[in-house]
Amino acid sequence: MQEAERGTSLTRCPREKQRTPLAAGFLEREKVITSLLDVGFSDVHVNELLRLRPSPHPQQLLDIITELLLLGLNPEPVYVALKKSPQLLKLPLMHVRKRSSYLRKLGLGEGKLKTVLLCCPQILTMHQRDIDSIVGVLKEKCLFTVQQVARILHRCPYVLQEDPGELEYKFQYAYFRMGVKHADVVRTDFLQYSITKIKQRHVFLERLGRYQTPDKKGQTQVPNPLLKDILRVSEAEFLARTACSSAEEFEVFKKLFAREEEEGSASHVPDNKSWSLDEEAEEEEEEEE
């Protein structure tokens, strides 16, 4: 009988050891669910977050969400950000904290950082060198001030995902071909628009005689339309109110212009133009003095 009892107890031990981690995991999951509900997540959101792929460890999920909430985000934006970019759940907490600190140093305080993370959560997973490259282009190539860079990143966070060379070209197109100054590039969120849309609408107006590149004094022989009336409106409104042209004419132009672009694919702003940014800045300072 004693041997039988020993045998019974021996067979029970492994089963009890198997149940322990399962029970612990269940309790941990329940604790995380309760914590998420307490900070304002709905049942639906909690279930969706726990089903994200790659499947996060419950505590890692809670830690990352807590860190995002501390940055000023509300539960709904956090849910949207994680659904859009579940890779955030793989990030070490220290990485999130360091990246947040770096973004604050760029001028993205709590309110601005909240907006950027909502629009572009990938900013937390990007390589540091990629962010540095974009910031370097804005500061050193385009000569935006620190405050202007902060506003660009806040208002147009997707510039962080652009190719640095293409971003520089977009600015140079605005500055040299369209005569748009730094302050107007920032104020109108110019850099958020695709270079294709910018060039199509600008050149179309130019060929209609409705847009001229300003001279060095900023003067033109015809009044140029406002940038918001060129880029911020729908195509139908652009044609009706700004270009005063038909959709058919614009479609023909776009096809011809695309062919021109293909034939002259190497027609980017010449390198010497980028050097002249410094020269023009010096000239403007001398004129002010």
XYZ file of C-alpha atoms in Angstrom:
289
model
C 0.000 0.000 0.000
C 2.817 2.409 0.912
C 4.559 1.675 -2.390
C 1.295 2.249 -4.209
C 0.821 5.570 -2.434
C 4.390 6.555 -3.282
C 3.745 5.681 -6.901
C 0.582 7.752 -6.906
C 2.322 10.772 -5.410
C 5.189 10.448 -7.878
C 2.841 10.473 -10.817
C 1.017 13.538 -9.479
C 4.114 15.727 -9.053
C 4.879 16.175 -12.758
C 1.214 17.081 -13.418
C 1.297 19.721 -10.697
C 4.519 21.155 -12.108
C 2.917 21.283 -15.559
C -0.091 23.179 -14.223
C 1.982 25.782 -12.362
C 3.350 27.766 -15.353
C -0.062 27.581 -17.068
C -1.762 28.954 -13.999
C 0.895 31.643 -13.628
C 0.513 32.604 -17.289
C -3.265 32.806 -16.939
C -2.980 34.997 -13.858
C -0.463 37.282 -15.574
C -2.726 37.631 -18.606
C -5.713 38.439 -16.382
C -3.646 41.028 -14.518
C -2.651 42.712 -17.802
C -6.256 42.705 -19.046
C -7.443 44.309 -15.813
C -4.692 46.959 -16.026
C -5.599 47.837 -19.623
C -9.283 48.117 -18.780
C -8.432 50.323 -15.804
C -6.554 52.867 -17.958
C -9.438 53.199 -20.408
C -9.149 50.493 -23.081
C -12.388 48.823 -24.127
C -12.932 45.037 -24.056
C -12.792 44.991 -27.856
C -9.487 46.876 -27.933
C -7.919 44.628 -25.287
C -8.903 41.473 -27.177
C -7.570 42.926 -30.440
C -4.269 43.941 -28.826
C -3.766 40.480 -27.352
C -4.319 38.957 -30.799
C -1.710 41.097 -32.530
C 0.928 39.299 -34.576
C 3.699 38.825 -33.742
C 1.975 37.704 -30.537
C 3.283 39.860 -27.685
C 4.017 38.629 -24.177
C 1.242 40.151 -22.003
C 3.694 41.983 -19.744
C 5.642 43.363 -22.737
C 2.357 44.576 -24.202
C 1.478 46.331 -20.956
C 4.953 47.862 -20.604
C 4.961 49.326 -24.142
C 1.401 50.636 -23.799
C 2.245 52.219 -20.440
C 5.252 53.959 -22.012
C 3.110 55.313 -24.871
C 0.482 56.553 -22.423
C 3.223 58.359 -20.499
C 4.113 60.191 -23.725
C 0.662 61.761 -23.692
C -1.279 59.425 -25.968
C -4.804 58.336 -25.068
C -5.931 54.682 -25.272
C -7.599 55.077 -28.695
C -4.502 56.538 -30.447
C -2.293 53.900 -28.762
C -4.572 51.169 -30.086
C -4.478 52.656 -33.595
C -0.674 53.035 -33.495
C -0.116 49.427 -32.401
C -2.553 48.081 -34.999
C -0.771 50.120 -37.663
C 2.725 49.178 -36.490
C 2.726 46.018 -34.287
C 6.541 45.985 -34.548
C 6.462 48.508 -31.703
C 5.768 45.614 -29.349
C 9.209 44.148 -30.053
C 11.013 47.273 -28.892
C 12.927 47.298 -25.603
C 11.573 49.877 -23.178
C 14.945 51.622 -23.012
C 14.891 52.113 -26.790
C 11.440 53.738 -26.630
C 12.592 56.057 -23.845
C 15.808 57.047 -25.635
C 13.990 57.690 -28.926
C 11.324 59.770 -27.175
C 14.040 61.812 -25.469
C 15.791 62.358 -28.817
C 12.553 63.517 -30.465
C 11.950 65.978 -27.637
C 15.409 67.427 -28.240
C 14.366 68.032 -31.851
C 11.579 70.243 -30.527
C 8.788 67.692 -30.433
C 7.346 68.273 -26.960
C 4.557 66.200 -25.453
C 1.714 67.611 -27.566
C 3.682 67.529 -30.820
C 5.138 64.088 -30.109
C 1.621 62.797 -29.588
C 0.614 63.981 -33.064
C 3.708 62.514 -34.705
C 3.283 59.108 -33.061
C -0.354 58.983 -34.089
C 0.430 59.783 -37.736
C 3.721 57.934 -38.021
C 4.311 55.350 -35.238
C 7.178 53.963 -37.326
C 9.249 56.847 -35.997
C 9.955 54.654 -32.961
C 11.158 51.677 -35.018
C 13.224 53.565 -37.624
C 17.012 53.320 -37.529
C 18.580 56.318 -35.816
C 20.815 56.977 -38.820
C 17.759 57.315 -41.085
C 16.214 59.969 -38.843
C 19.563 61.755 -38.515
C 19.891 61.740 -42.311
C 16.523 63.464 -42.841
C 17.136 65.982 -40.066
C 20.581 66.652 -41.552
C 19.072 67.391 -44.972
C 16.540 69.812 -43.478
C 19.136 71.647 -41.389
C 22.308 71.518 -43.488
C 21.117 71.176 -47.103
C 17.847 73.120 -46.965
C 19.023 75.530 -44.240
C 15.865 75.420 -42.147
C 16.177 76.749 -38.603
C 15.826 74.444 -35.581
C 12.312 75.793 -34.960
C 11.338 75.258 -38.606
C 12.620 71.680 -38.557
C 10.533 70.984 -35.439
C 7.432 72.357 -37.145
C 8.060 70.339 -40.320
C 8.440 67.101 -38.334
C 5.312 67.935 -36.358
C 3.129 68.918 -39.318
C 4.607 66.564 -41.943
C 6.020 63.548 -40.031
C 5.993 61.397 -43.161
C 9.045 63.294 -44.435
C 11.013 61.019 -42.082
C 10.241 58.115 -44.405
C 11.320 59.902 -47.580
C 14.568 59.393 -49.419
C 16.943 62.174 -48.258
C 17.960 63.037 -51.818
C 14.355 63.261 -53.006
C 13.442 65.421 -50.021
C 16.283 67.815 -50.816
C 15.210 67.929 -54.461
C 11.610 68.698 -53.472
C 12.781 71.666 -51.414
C 15.094 72.887 -54.170
C 12.223 72.670 -56.658
C 10.099 74.833 -54.375
C 12.894 77.324 -53.726
C 14.442 77.700 -57.189
C 11.695 76.781 -59.665
C 8.697 78.141 -57.794
C 10.358 80.891 -55.788
C 8.908 79.679 -52.480
C 10.846 80.855 -49.427
C 11.647 78.809 -46.317
C 8.893 80.330 -44.178
C 6.242 79.554 -46.812
C 7.485 75.983 -47.272
C 6.952 75.473 -43.541
C 3.715 77.456 -43.223
C 1.967 75.645 -46.093
C 3.220 72.132 -45.214
C 4.694 72.052 -48.732
C 6.917 69.015 -48.063
C 3.959 66.736 -47.355
C 2.917 66.736 -51.013
C 4.394 64.380 -53.598
C 6.860 65.844 -56.077
C 4.681 64.501 -58.907
C 1.630 66.464 -57.752
C 3.723 69.588 -57.142
C 5.349 69.556 -60.569
C 2.189 68.678 -62.486
C 0.166 71.535 -61.029
C 2.994 74.063 -61.046
C 4.102 73.445 -64.644
C 0.490 73.318 -65.848
C -0.134 76.777 -64.369
C 3.171 77.999 -65.743
C 2.305 76.959 -69.280
C -1.117 78.544 -68.961
C 0.635 81.786 -68.057
C -0.848 81.754 -64.563
C 2.406 81.260 -62.622
C 5.847 82.840 -62.898
C 9.051 82.215 -60.989
C 9.688 85.392 -58.978
C 12.866 87.351 -59.674
C 15.516 88.014 -57.003
C 13.342 90.745 -55.551
C 10.399 88.353 -55.302
C 8.435 90.116 -58.042
C 6.432 88.661 -60.958
C 4.603 90.149 -63.935
C 1.469 88.165 -63.072
C 0.036 87.548 -59.588
C 0.855 83.976 -58.609
C -1.921 81.975 -56.934
C -1.459 81.040 -53.291
C 0.197 77.695 -52.587
C -2.879 76.484 -50.715
C -4.947 77.078 -53.864
C -2.475 75.013 -55.867
C -1.788 72.057 -53.585
C -4.269 71.918 -50.710
C -7.373 71.674 -52.898
C -8.863 68.774 -54.825
C -8.042 68.403 -58.499
C -11.534 69.532 -59.486
C -11.233 72.693 -57.385
C -7.709 73.330 -58.641
C -8.915 73.202 -62.247
C -12.076 75.229 -61.687
C -10.771 77.997 -59.427
C -6.987 78.166 -59.852
C -6.141 76.953 -63.360
C -9.496 77.865 -64.927
C -9.104 74.882 -67.223
C -10.833 71.601 -68.041
C -10.164 68.119 -66.728
C -9.601 66.898 -70.285
C -6.891 69.490 -70.921
C -5.165 68.617 -67.632
C -5.226 64.885 -68.431
C -3.612 65.491 -71.836
C -1.002 67.701 -70.190
C -0.162 65.080 -67.523
C 0.459 62.417 -70.175
C 2.689 64.723 -72.218
C 4.486 65.938 -69.100
C 5.114 62.356 -67.905
C 6.739 61.634 -71.275
C 8.903 64.748 -70.940
C 9.958 63.658 -67.450
C 10.935 60.199 -68.696
C 12.994 61.657 -71.539
C 14.734 64.066 -69.191
C 14.949 61.867 -66.076
C 18.316 63.406 -65.225
C 16.785 66.899 -65.084
C 17.049 67.345 -61.296
C 18.153 70.729 -59.983
C 21.889 71.077 -60.773
C 24.336 70.550 -57.917
C 25.552 74.144 -58.086
C 22.046 75.278 -57.151
C 22.304 73.660 -53.729
C 25.550 75.577 -53.102
C 23.828 78.827 -53.999
C 21.518 78.484 -50.996
C 24.366 79.648 -48.775
C 25.213 82.448 -51.185
C 21.613 83.680 -51.327
C 21.352 83.571 -47.536
C 24.484 85.743 -47.317
C 23.104 88.154 -49.923
C 19.815 88.465 -48.014
C 21.714 89.199 -44.782
C 23.785 91.887 -46.529
C 20.625 93.510 -47.952
C 18.998 93.520 -44.497
C 22.094 95.160 -43.025
